[in-house]
């Protein structure tokens, strides 16, 4: 029988890697192919909006051709069947958690399938390109940008994340290198308040020493096995 009830899960690019979406920091990963400073900062967007919009248009189109893998499906099953509180905080900007069926998902770094109007500050579901400067469905201004948190910008809903973490008995980090804050700092917050911590990642993350337990291997193997464990504990 497990002795925890409230779970916060942090996911990163490693969860979507086996769906064919590039991670950021692997050899040949996204940040080796593109300089962060060129495509993922407000300054880059101000300097060369066409380059930035084209980059995100390509990524938005690409994720729509991918499908959830076993890790997304297992987390969706946990979301459906876990009776306690559960929050999947994802750094990923794809929609694979949702397409697998997960509902309790928070996108702290934004979402590819949203456009944000910087004129009227509204967000809109968006699947097509932004390169041709379509009008905002709400105010008509040609001021839509990707709804992605760029370097130097504040991740979304940190208050909600810390509130959920404050109630958590278990914090699990899956498929993230632990290189980007504030996400990378959540394990230390959890630890400081006595929450159990578990890492599931292909290799030790930068913050692996902060976890009570770490299991290393592909997410499509580790996550379903861990979800089975947790759900069998719940009914036991
Ligand atoms: P990274 O690319 O930094 O790290 C991905 C992690 O996943 C690495 O530790 C890999 O070892 C691991 N990994 C790769 N394949 C895996 C697999 N099949 N199963 C399990 N683990 C696997 O990606 P993130 O940590 O998500 O931010 O990066 C965090 C943030 O940095 C991103 O959200 C993005 C980026 O810059 C923004 O765009 C704001």
PDB file of C-alpha atoms and ligand atoms in Angstrom:
ATOM      1  CA  UNK A   1       0.000   0.000   0.000  1.00  0.00           C
ATOM      2  CA  UNK A   2       1.471   3.368  -0.921  1.00  0.00           C
ATOM      3  CA  UNK A   3       1.401   5.993   1.777  1.00  0.00           C
ATOM      4  CA  UNK A   4       1.035   9.006  -0.488  1.00  0.00           C
ATOM      5  CA  UNK A   5      -1.986  10.581  -2.043  1.00  0.00           C
ATOM      6  CA  UNK A   6      -0.969  13.737  -3.872  1.00  0.00           C
ATOM      7  CA  UNK A   7       1.435  13.490  -6.790  1.00  0.00           C
ATOM      8  CA  UNK A   8       3.169  16.189  -8.840  1.00  0.00           C
ATOM      9  CA  UNK A   9       4.893  14.999 -12.017  1.00  0.00           C
ATOM     10  CA  UNK A  10       7.333  17.174 -13.970  1.00  0.00           C
ATOM     11  CA  UNK A  11       7.893  16.109 -17.572  1.00  0.00           C
ATOM     12  CA  UNK A  12      10.395  17.248 -20.178  1.00  0.00           C
ATOM     13  CA  UNK A  13      11.470  16.559 -23.734  1.00  0.00           C
ATOM     14  CA  UNK A  14      12.584  13.006 -22.889  1.00  0.00           C
ATOM     15  CA  UNK A  15       8.930  11.968 -22.547  1.00  0.00           C
ATOM     16  CA  UNK A  16       8.275  12.906 -26.179  1.00  0.00           C
ATOM     17  CA  UNK A  17      11.627  11.705 -27.580  1.00  0.00           C
ATOM     18  CA  UNK A  18      10.285   8.263 -28.474  1.00  0.00           C
ATOM     19  CA  UNK A  19       7.445   9.942 -30.374  1.00  0.00           C
ATOM     20  CA  UNK A  20      10.106  11.414 -32.671  1.00  0.00           C
ATOM     21  CA  UNK A  21      10.257  14.942 -31.249  1.00  0.00           C
ATOM     22  CA  UNK A  22      13.825  16.176 -30.817  1.00  0.00           C
ATOM     23  CA  UNK A  23      15.030  16.904 -27.315  1.00  0.00           C
ATOM     24  CA  UNK A  24      16.937  20.154 -26.720  1.00  0.00           C
ATOM     25  CA  UNK A  25      20.310  19.189 -25.308  1.00  0.00           C
ATOM     26  CA  UNK A  26      21.119  15.818 -26.844  1.00  0.00           C
ATOM     27  CA  UNK A  27      23.882  15.548 -29.432  1.00  0.00           C
ATOM     28  CA  UNK A  28      22.163  16.787 -32.588  1.00  0.00           C
ATOM     29  CA  UNK A  29      19.296  18.128 -30.421  1.00  0.00           C
ATOM     30  CA  UNK A  30      17.381  21.291 -31.144  1.00  0.00           C
ATOM     31  CA  UNK A  31      19.819  23.642 -29.429  1.00  0.00           C
ATOM     32  CA  UNK A  32      22.709  22.262 -31.490  1.00  0.00           C
ATOM     33  CA  UNK A  33      20.766  22.919 -34.689  1.00  0.00           C
ATOM     34  CA  UNK A  34      19.619  26.418 -33.722  1.00  0.00           C
ATOM     35  CA  UNK A  35      21.091  29.005 -31.406  1.00  0.00           C
ATOM     36  CA  UNK A  36      18.729  29.786 -28.529  1.00  0.00           C
ATOM     37  CA  UNK A  37      19.597  33.455 -28.999  1.00  0.00           C
ATOM     38  CA  UNK A  38      18.364  33.323 -32.626  1.00  0.00           C
ATOM     39  CA  UNK A  39      14.964  31.740 -32.121  1.00  0.00           C
ATOM     40  CA  UNK A  40      13.919  31.552 -28.487  1.00  0.00           C
ATOM     41  CA  UNK A  41      14.238  34.995 -26.944  1.00  0.00           C
ATOM     42  CA  UNK A  42      12.065  38.143 -27.119  1.00  0.00           C
ATOM     43  CA  UNK A  43      15.129  39.945 -28.519  1.00  0.00           C
ATOM     44  CA  UNK A  44      15.371  37.440 -31.395  1.00  0.00           C
ATOM     45  CA  UNK A  45      11.697  38.000 -32.205  1.00  0.00           C
ATOM     46  CA  UNK A  46      12.149  41.775 -32.210  1.00  0.00           C
ATOM     47  CA  UNK A  47      15.257  41.503 -34.400  1.00  0.00           C
ATOM     48  CA  UNK A  48      14.106  38.909 -36.945  1.00  0.00           C
ATOM     49  CA  UNK A  49      10.429  37.982 -36.528  1.00  0.00           C
ATOM     50  CA  UNK A  50      10.312  36.045 -39.823  1.00  0.00           C
ATOM     51  CA  UNK A  51      13.064  33.690 -38.692  1.00  0.00           C
ATOM     52  CA  UNK A  52      11.402  33.067 -35.335  1.00  0.00           C
ATOM     53  CA  UNK A  53       7.899  32.622 -36.784  1.00  0.00           C
ATOM     54  CA  UNK A  54       9.205  30.227 -39.458  1.00  0.00           C
ATOM     55  CA  UNK A  55      11.017  28.158 -36.805  1.00  0.00           C
ATOM     56  CA  UNK A  56       7.869  27.803 -34.685  1.00  0.00           C
ATOM     57  CA  UNK A  57       5.606  27.257 -37.727  1.00  0.00           C
ATOM     58  CA  UNK A  58       7.781  24.263 -38.637  1.00  0.00           C
ATOM     59  CA  UNK A  59       7.744  22.906 -35.103  1.00  0.00           C
ATOM     60  CA  UNK A  60       3.955  23.435 -34.847  1.00  0.00           C
ATOM     61  CA  UNK A  61       3.405  21.527 -38.082  1.00  0.00           C
ATOM     62  CA  UNK A  62       5.815  18.761 -37.065  1.00  0.00           C
ATOM     63  CA  UNK A  63       4.234  17.956 -33.700  1.00  0.00           C
ATOM     64  CA  UNK A  64       0.883  17.446 -35.392  1.00  0.00           C
ATOM     65  CA  UNK A  65       2.370  14.493 -37.296  1.00  0.00           C
ATOM     66  CA  UNK A  66       3.586  12.774 -34.090  1.00  0.00           C
ATOM     67  CA  UNK A  67       1.664  10.445 -31.802  1.00  0.00           C
ATOM     68  CA  UNK A  68       1.831   9.768 -28.061  1.00  0.00           C
ATOM     69  CA  UNK A  69       4.103   6.930 -26.909  1.00  0.00           C
ATOM     70  CA  UNK A  70       3.821   4.467 -24.052  1.00  0.00           C
ATOM     71  CA  UNK A  71       4.999   7.017 -21.478  1.00  0.00           C
ATOM     72  CA  UNK A  72       2.255   9.517 -22.377  1.00  0.00           C
ATOM     73  CA  UNK A  73      -0.331   6.717 -22.379  1.00  0.00           C
ATOM     74  CA  UNK A  74       0.776   5.443 -18.968  1.00  0.00           C
ATOM     75  CA  UNK A  75       0.622   8.940 -17.449  1.00  0.00           C
ATOM     76  CA  UNK A  76      -2.866   9.405 -18.935  1.00  0.00           C
ATOM     77  CA  UNK A  77      -3.919   6.129 -17.326  1.00  0.00           C
ATOM     78  CA  UNK A  78      -2.515   7.320 -13.985  1.00  0.00           C
ATOM     79  CA  UNK A  79      -4.440  10.585 -14.382  1.00  0.00           C
ATOM     80  CA  UNK A  80      -7.682   8.645 -15.036  1.00  0.00           C
ATOM     81  CA  UNK A  81      -7.256   6.132 -12.248  1.00  0.00           C
ATOM     82  CA  UNK A  82      -5.447   7.999  -9.469  1.00  0.00           C
ATOM     83  CA  UNK A  83      -7.954   8.961  -6.788  1.00  0.00           C
ATOM     84  CA  UNK A  84      -5.753  11.570  -5.096  1.00  0.00           C
ATOM     85  CA  UNK A  85      -4.604  14.901  -6.415  1.00  0.00           C
ATOM     86  CA  UNK A  86      -2.360  14.730  -9.415  1.00  0.00           C
ATOM     87  CA  UNK A  87      -0.776  17.396 -11.575  1.00  0.00           C
ATOM     88  CA  UNK A  88       1.376  16.814 -14.656  1.00  0.00           C
ATOM     89  CA  UNK A  89       3.523  19.920 -14.964  1.00  0.00           C
ATOM     90  CA  UNK A  90       5.077  19.736 -18.393  1.00  0.00           C
ATOM     91  CA  UNK A  91       7.875  21.780 -19.900  1.00  0.00           C
ATOM     92  CA  UNK A  92       6.842  20.358 -23.250  1.00  0.00           C
ATOM     93  CA  UNK A  93       5.008  22.532 -25.717  1.00  0.00           C
ATOM     94  CA  UNK A  94       3.532  19.627 -27.687  1.00  0.00           C
ATOM     95  CA  UNK A  95       0.046  18.283 -26.948  1.00  0.00           C
ATOM     96  CA  UNK A  96       0.963  14.609 -26.585  1.00  0.00           C
ATOM     97  CA  UNK A  97      -0.071  14.336 -22.909  1.00  0.00           C
ATOM     98  CA  UNK A  98      -3.535  15.597 -23.843  1.00  0.00           C
ATOM     99  CA  UNK A  99      -3.783  13.465 -26.963  1.00  0.00           C
ATOM    100  CA  UNK A 100      -2.952  10.425 -24.827  1.00  0.00           C
ATOM    101  CA  UNK A 101      -5.956  11.386 -22.683  1.00  0.00           C
ATOM    102  CA  UNK A 102      -4.402  13.193 -19.701  1.00  0.00           C
ATOM    103  CA  UNK A 103      -6.530  16.018 -18.306  1.00  0.00           C
ATOM    104  CA  UNK A 104      -4.630  17.344 -15.291  1.00  0.00           C
ATOM    105  CA  UNK A 105      -1.846  18.935 -17.347  1.00  0.00           C
ATOM    106  CA  UNK A 106      -0.194  22.347 -16.895  1.00  0.00           C
ATOM    107  CA  UNK A 107       2.073  23.703 -19.666  1.00  0.00           C
ATOM    108  CA  UNK A 108       4.603  25.859 -17.842  1.00  0.00           C
ATOM    109  CA  UNK A 109       6.506  26.753 -21.050  1.00  0.00           C
ATOM    110  CA  UNK A 110       3.431  27.399 -23.226  1.00  0.00           C
ATOM    111  CA  UNK A 111       1.968  25.440 -26.121  1.00  0.00           C
ATOM    112  CA  UNK A 112       2.693  25.157 -29.830  1.00  0.00           C
ATOM    113  CA  UNK A 113      -1.023  24.883 -30.592  1.00  0.00           C
ATOM    114  CA  UNK A 114      -1.826  28.302 -29.125  1.00  0.00           C
ATOM    115  CA  UNK A 115      -1.235  31.766 -30.501  1.00  0.00           C
ATOM    116  CA  UNK A 116      -0.957  34.774 -28.204  1.00  0.00           C
ATOM    117  CA  UNK A 117      -2.121  38.200 -29.327  1.00  0.00           C
ATOM    118  CA  UNK A 118       0.256  40.755 -27.849  1.00  0.00           C
ATOM    119  CA  UNK A 119      -2.179  43.567 -28.759  1.00  0.00           C
ATOM    120  CA  UNK A 120      -5.204  42.416 -26.734  1.00  0.00           C
ATOM    121  CA  UNK A 121      -3.495  39.731 -24.576  1.00  0.00           C
ATOM    122  CA  UNK A 122      -5.803  36.883 -25.618  1.00  0.00           C
ATOM    123  CA  UNK A 123      -4.809  33.313 -26.496  1.00  0.00           C
ATOM    124  CA  UNK A 124      -6.316  31.258 -29.281  1.00  0.00           C
ATOM    125  CA  UNK A 125      -6.092  27.621 -30.371  1.00  0.00           C
ATOM    126  CA  UNK A 126      -3.855  27.668 -33.444  1.00  0.00           C
ATOM    127  CA  UNK A 127      -2.780  24.901 -35.834  1.00  0.00           C
ATOM    128  CA  UNK A 128      -1.653  26.760 -38.962  1.00  0.00           C
ATOM    129  CA  UNK A 129       1.243  29.125 -39.645  1.00  0.00           C
ATOM    130  CA  UNK A 130       1.793  32.554 -38.084  1.00  0.00           C
ATOM    131  CA  UNK A 131       4.401  33.593 -40.646  1.00  0.00           C
ATOM    132  CA  UNK A 132       1.836  35.352 -42.858  1.00  0.00           C
ATOM    133  CA  UNK A 133       0.705  37.508 -39.877  1.00  0.00           C
ATOM    134  CA  UNK A 134      -2.961  36.407 -39.640  1.00  0.00           C
ATOM    135  CA  UNK A 135      -5.301  38.710 -37.692  1.00  0.00           C
ATOM    136  CA  UNK A 136      -6.153  38.002 -34.062  1.00  0.00           C
ATOM    137  CA  UNK A 137      -9.626  36.360 -33.960  1.00  0.00           C
ATOM    138  CA  UNK A 138     -10.512  38.654 -31.040  1.00  0.00           C
ATOM    139  CA  UNK A 139      -9.226  42.148 -31.910  1.00  0.00           C
ATOM    140  CA  UNK A 140      -8.106  41.799 -35.538  1.00  0.00           C
ATOM    141  CA  UNK A 141      -4.578  43.084 -34.900  1.00  0.00           C
ATOM    142  CA  UNK A 142      -1.768  41.366 -36.784  1.00  0.00           C
ATOM    143  CA  UNK A 143       0.062  40.782 -33.529  1.00  0.00           C
ATOM    144  CA  UNK A 144      -0.014  37.039 -32.930  1.00  0.00           C
ATOM    145  CA  UNK A 145       3.095  35.278 -31.666  1.00  0.00           C
ATOM    146  CA  UNK A 146       3.787  31.705 -30.600  1.00  0.00           C
ATOM    147  CA  UNK A 147       2.459  31.087 -27.088  1.00  0.00           C
ATOM    148  CA  UNK A 148       5.859  29.812 -26.017  1.00  0.00           C
ATOM    149  CA  UNK A 149       7.813  30.981 -22.985  1.00  0.00           C
ATOM    150  CA  UNK A 150      11.121  32.246 -24.332  1.00  0.00           C
ATOM    151  CA  UNK A 151      14.373  32.574 -22.417  1.00  0.00           C
ATOM    152  CA  UNK A 152      14.142  35.657 -20.258  1.00  0.00           C
ATOM    153  CA  UNK A 153      10.357  35.296 -19.863  1.00  0.00           C
ATOM    154  CA  UNK A 154       8.484  34.002 -16.829  1.00  0.00           C
ATOM    155  CA  UNK A 155       7.109  30.443 -17.036  1.00  0.00           C
ATOM    156  CA  UNK A 156       3.338  30.184 -16.687  1.00  0.00           C
ATOM    157  CA  UNK A 157       1.334  29.505 -13.550  1.00  0.00           C
ATOM    158  CA  UNK A 158       4.194  29.174 -11.091  1.00  0.00           C
ATOM    159  CA  UNK A 159       1.795  29.944  -8.206  1.00  0.00           C
ATOM    160  CA  UNK A 160      -0.382  26.968  -9.165  1.00  0.00           C
ATOM    161  CA  UNK A 161       2.696  24.769  -9.508  1.00  0.00           C
ATOM    162  CA  UNK A 162       4.049  25.717  -6.065  1.00  0.00           C
ATOM    163  CA  UNK A 163       0.576  25.297  -4.527  1.00  0.00           C
ATOM    164  CA  UNK A 164       0.287  21.756  -5.921  1.00  0.00           C
ATOM    165  CA  UNK A 165       3.856  20.977  -4.875  1.00  0.00           C
ATOM    166  CA  UNK A 166       3.099  22.226  -1.366  1.00  0.00           C
ATOM    167  CA  UNK A 167       0.420  19.511  -1.045  1.00  0.00           C
ATOM    168  CA  UNK A 168       2.426  16.767  -2.740  1.00  0.00           C
ATOM    169  CA  UNK A 169       3.588  13.589  -1.028  1.00  0.00           C
ATOM    170  CA  UNK A 170       5.468  12.476  -4.127  1.00  0.00           C
ATOM    171  CA  UNK A 171       7.337  14.463  -6.799  1.00  0.00           C
ATOM    172  CA  UNK A 172       8.379  12.613  -9.947  1.00  0.00           C
ATOM    173  CA  UNK A 173      10.603  14.095 -12.641  1.00  0.00           C
ATOM    174  CA  UNK A 174      10.484  12.375 -16.043  1.00  0.00           C
ATOM    175  CA  UNK A 175      12.621  12.970 -19.127  1.00  0.00           C
ATOM    176  CA  UNK A 176      14.187  16.285 -18.240  1.00  0.00           C
ATOM    177  CA  UNK A 177      17.863  17.234 -18.042  1.00  0.00           C
ATOM    178  CA  UNK A 178      17.409  19.516 -15.045  1.00  0.00           C
ATOM    179  CA  UNK A 179      19.166  22.346 -16.880  1.00  0.00           C
ATOM    180  CA  UNK A 180      16.415  24.980 -16.977  1.00  0.00           C
ATOM    181  CA  UNK A 181      15.080  26.859 -13.960  1.00  0.00           C
ATOM    182  CA  UNK A 182      12.650  27.231 -12.290  1.00  0.00           C
ATOM    183  CA  UNK A 183      11.572  23.695 -13.349  1.00  0.00           C
ATOM    184  CA  UNK A 184      14.957  22.267 -12.361  1.00  0.00           C
ATOM    185  CA  UNK A 185      14.561  23.692  -8.849  1.00  0.00           C
ATOM    186  CA  UNK A 186      11.263  21.962  -8.063  1.00  0.00           C
ATOM    187  CA  UNK A 187      12.977  18.833  -6.768  1.00  0.00           C
ATOM    188  CA  UNK A 188      14.802  20.868  -4.118  1.00  0.00           C
ATOM    189  CA  UNK A 189      11.563  22.571  -3.054  1.00  0.00           C
ATOM    190  CA  UNK A 190       9.942  19.157  -2.774  1.00  0.00           C
ATOM    191  CA  UNK A 191      12.845  17.734  -0.817  1.00  0.00           C
ATOM    192  CA  UNK A 192      12.969  20.681   1.565  1.00  0.00           C
ATOM    193  CA  UNK A 193       9.383  20.059   2.601  1.00  0.00           C
ATOM    194  CA  UNK A 194       9.882  16.290   3.045  1.00  0.00           C
ATOM    195  CA  UNK A 195       8.149  15.147  -0.151  1.00  0.00           C
ATOM    196  CA  UNK A 196       9.400  11.863  -1.624  1.00  0.00           C
ATOM    197  CA  UNK A 197      11.242  12.400  -4.926  1.00  0.00           C
ATOM    198  CA  UNK A 198      11.789  10.070  -7.880  1.00  0.00           C
ATOM    199  CA  UNK A 199      13.652  10.590 -11.151  1.00  0.00           C
ATOM    200  CA  UNK A 200      12.837   8.599 -14.308  1.00  0.00           C
ATOM    201  CA  UNK A 201      15.262   9.567 -17.077  1.00  0.00           C
ATOM    202  CA  UNK A 202      17.404   8.022 -19.776  1.00  0.00           C
ATOM    203  CA  UNK A 203      20.540   9.046 -17.867  1.00  0.00           C
ATOM    204  CA  UNK A 204      21.286  10.841 -14.604  1.00  0.00           C
ATOM    205  CA  UNK A 205      20.003  14.417 -14.887  1.00  0.00           C
ATOM    206  CA  UNK A 206      21.995  17.421 -13.689  1.00  0.00           C
ATOM    207  CA  UNK A 207      19.988  17.319 -10.457  1.00  0.00           C
ATOM    208  CA  UNK A 208      19.986  13.559  -9.966  1.00  0.00           C
ATOM    209  CA  UNK A 209      21.617  13.802  -6.525  1.00  0.00           C
ATOM    210  CA  UNK A 210      18.569  15.612  -5.157  1.00  0.00           C
ATOM    211  CA  UNK A 211      16.256  12.642  -5.752  1.00  0.00           C
ATOM    212  CA  UNK A 212      15.575   9.936  -3.170  1.00  0.00           C
ATOM    213  CA  UNK A 213      15.483   7.414  -5.996  1.00  0.00           C
ATOM    214  CA  UNK A 214      16.511   7.520  -9.653  1.00  0.00           C
ATOM    215  CA  UNK A 215      15.765   4.948 -12.345  1.00  0.00           C
ATOM    216  CA  UNK A 216      17.489   5.246 -15.697  1.00  0.00           C
ATOM    217  CA  UNK A 217      16.207   3.999 -19.058  1.00  0.00           C
ATOM    218  CA  UNK A 218      13.731   4.934 -21.781  1.00  0.00           C
ATOM    219  CA  UNK A 219      10.539   6.608 -20.630  1.00  0.00           C
ATOM    220  CA  UNK A 220       8.371   4.208 -22.655  1.00  0.00           C
ATOM    221  CA  UNK A 221       9.664   1.387 -20.429  1.00  0.00           C
ATOM    222  CA  UNK A 222      10.178   3.091 -17.059  1.00  0.00           C
ATOM    223  CA  UNK A 223       6.952   5.085 -16.912  1.00  0.00           C
ATOM    224  CA  UNK A 224       4.448   2.262 -17.597  1.00  0.00           C
ATOM    225  CA  UNK A 225       6.257   0.074 -15.042  1.00  0.00           C
ATOM    226  CA  UNK A 226       6.169   2.831 -12.431  1.00  0.00           C
ATOM    227  CA  UNK A 227       2.477   3.596 -13.109  1.00  0.00           C
ATOM    228  CA  UNK A 228       1.630  -0.106 -12.674  1.00  0.00           C
ATOM    229  CA  UNK A 229       3.443  -0.028  -9.333  1.00  0.00           C
ATOM    230  CA  UNK A 230       1.639   3.074  -8.141  1.00  0.00           C
ATOM    231  CA  UNK A 231      -1.817   1.931  -9.193  1.00  0.00           C
ATOM    232  CA  UNK A 232      -1.394  -1.541  -7.742  1.00  0.00           C
ATOM    233  CA  UNK A 233      -0.346   0.115  -4.466  1.00  0.00           C
ATOM    234  CA  UNK A 234      -3.479   2.248  -4.559  1.00  0.00           C
ATOM    235  CA  UNK A 235      -5.781  -0.778  -4.742  1.00  0.00           C
ATOM    236  CA  UNK A 236      -3.652  -2.937  -2.390  1.00  0.00           C
TER     237      UNK A 236
HETATM  238  P1  LIG B   1      16.523  18.450 -22.530  1.00  0.00           P
HETATM  239  O1  LIG B   1      16.775  18.187 -23.977  1.00  0.00           O
HETATM  240  O2  LIG B   1      17.388  19.426 -21.818  1.00  0.00           O
HETATM  241  O3  LIG B   1      16.637  17.081 -21.735  1.00  0.00           O
HETATM  242  C1  LIG B   1      15.953  15.925 -22.119  1.00  0.00           C
HETATM  243  C2  LIG B   1      16.290  14.803 -21.151  1.00  0.00           C
HETATM  244  O4  LIG B   1      15.532  13.660 -21.543  1.00  0.00           O
HETATM  245  C3  LIG B   1      17.755  14.403 -21.146  1.00  0.00           C
HETATM  246  O5  LIG B   1      18.220  14.276 -19.791  1.00  0.00           O
HETATM  247  C4  LIG B   1      17.766  13.032 -21.821  1.00  0.00           C
HETATM  248  O6  LIG B   1      18.728  12.140 -21.281  1.00  0.00           O
HETATM  249  C5  LIG B   1      16.358  12.531 -21.511  1.00  0.00           C
HETATM  250  N1  LIG B   1      15.846  11.590 -22.496  1.00  0.00           N
HETATM  251  C6  LIG B   1      16.083  11.538 -23.824  1.00  0.00           C
HETATM  252  N2  LIG B   1      15.407  10.544 -24.392  1.00  0.00           N
HETATM  253  C7  LIG B   1      14.726   9.924 -23.391  1.00  0.00           C
HETATM  254  C8  LIG B   1      13.854   8.804 -23.333  1.00  0.00           C
HETATM  255  N3  LIG B   1      13.534   8.114 -24.402  1.00  0.00           N
HETATM  256  N4  LIG B   1      13.332   8.472 -22.130  1.00  0.00           N
HETATM  257  C9  LIG B   1      13.653   9.181 -21.012  1.00  0.00           C
HETATM  258  N5  LIG B   1      14.468  10.226 -21.006  1.00  0.00           N
HETATM  259  C10 LIG B   1      14.992  10.605 -22.181  1.00  0.00           C
HETATM  260  O7  LIG B   1      14.968  18.816 -22.402  1.00  0.00           O
HETATM  261  P2  LIG B   1      14.197  19.481 -21.163  1.00  0.00           P
HETATM  262  O8  LIG B   1      14.809  19.098 -19.874  1.00  0.00           O
HETATM  263  O9  LIG B   1      12.750  19.226 -21.357  1.00  0.00           O
HETATM  264  O10 LIG B   1      12.440  25.407 -22.709  1.00  0.00           O
HETATM  265  O11 LIG B   1      14.488  21.018 -21.434  1.00  0.00           O
HETATM  266  C11 LIG B   1      13.907  21.962 -20.601  1.00  0.00           C
HETATM  267  C12 LIG B   1      13.601  23.215 -21.364  1.00  0.00           C
HETATM  268  O12 LIG B   1      14.760  23.634 -22.080  1.00  0.00           O
HETATM  269  C13 LIG B   1      12.570  23.049 -22.460  1.00  0.00           C
HETATM  270  O13 LIG B   1      11.243  23.111 -21.974  1.00  0.00           O
HETATM  271  C14 LIG B   1      12.865  24.197 -23.355  1.00  0.00           C
HETATM  272  C15 LIG B   1      14.370  24.063 -23.392  1.00  0.00           C
HETATM  273  O14 LIG B   1      15.083  25.207 -23.686  1.00  0.00           O
HETATM  274  C16 LIG B   1      11.898  26.398 -23.429  1.00  0.00           C
HETATM  275  O15 LIG B   1      11.776  26.336 -24.638  1.00  0.00           O
HETATM  276  C17 LIG B   1      11.453  27.545 -22.608  1.00  0.00           C
END
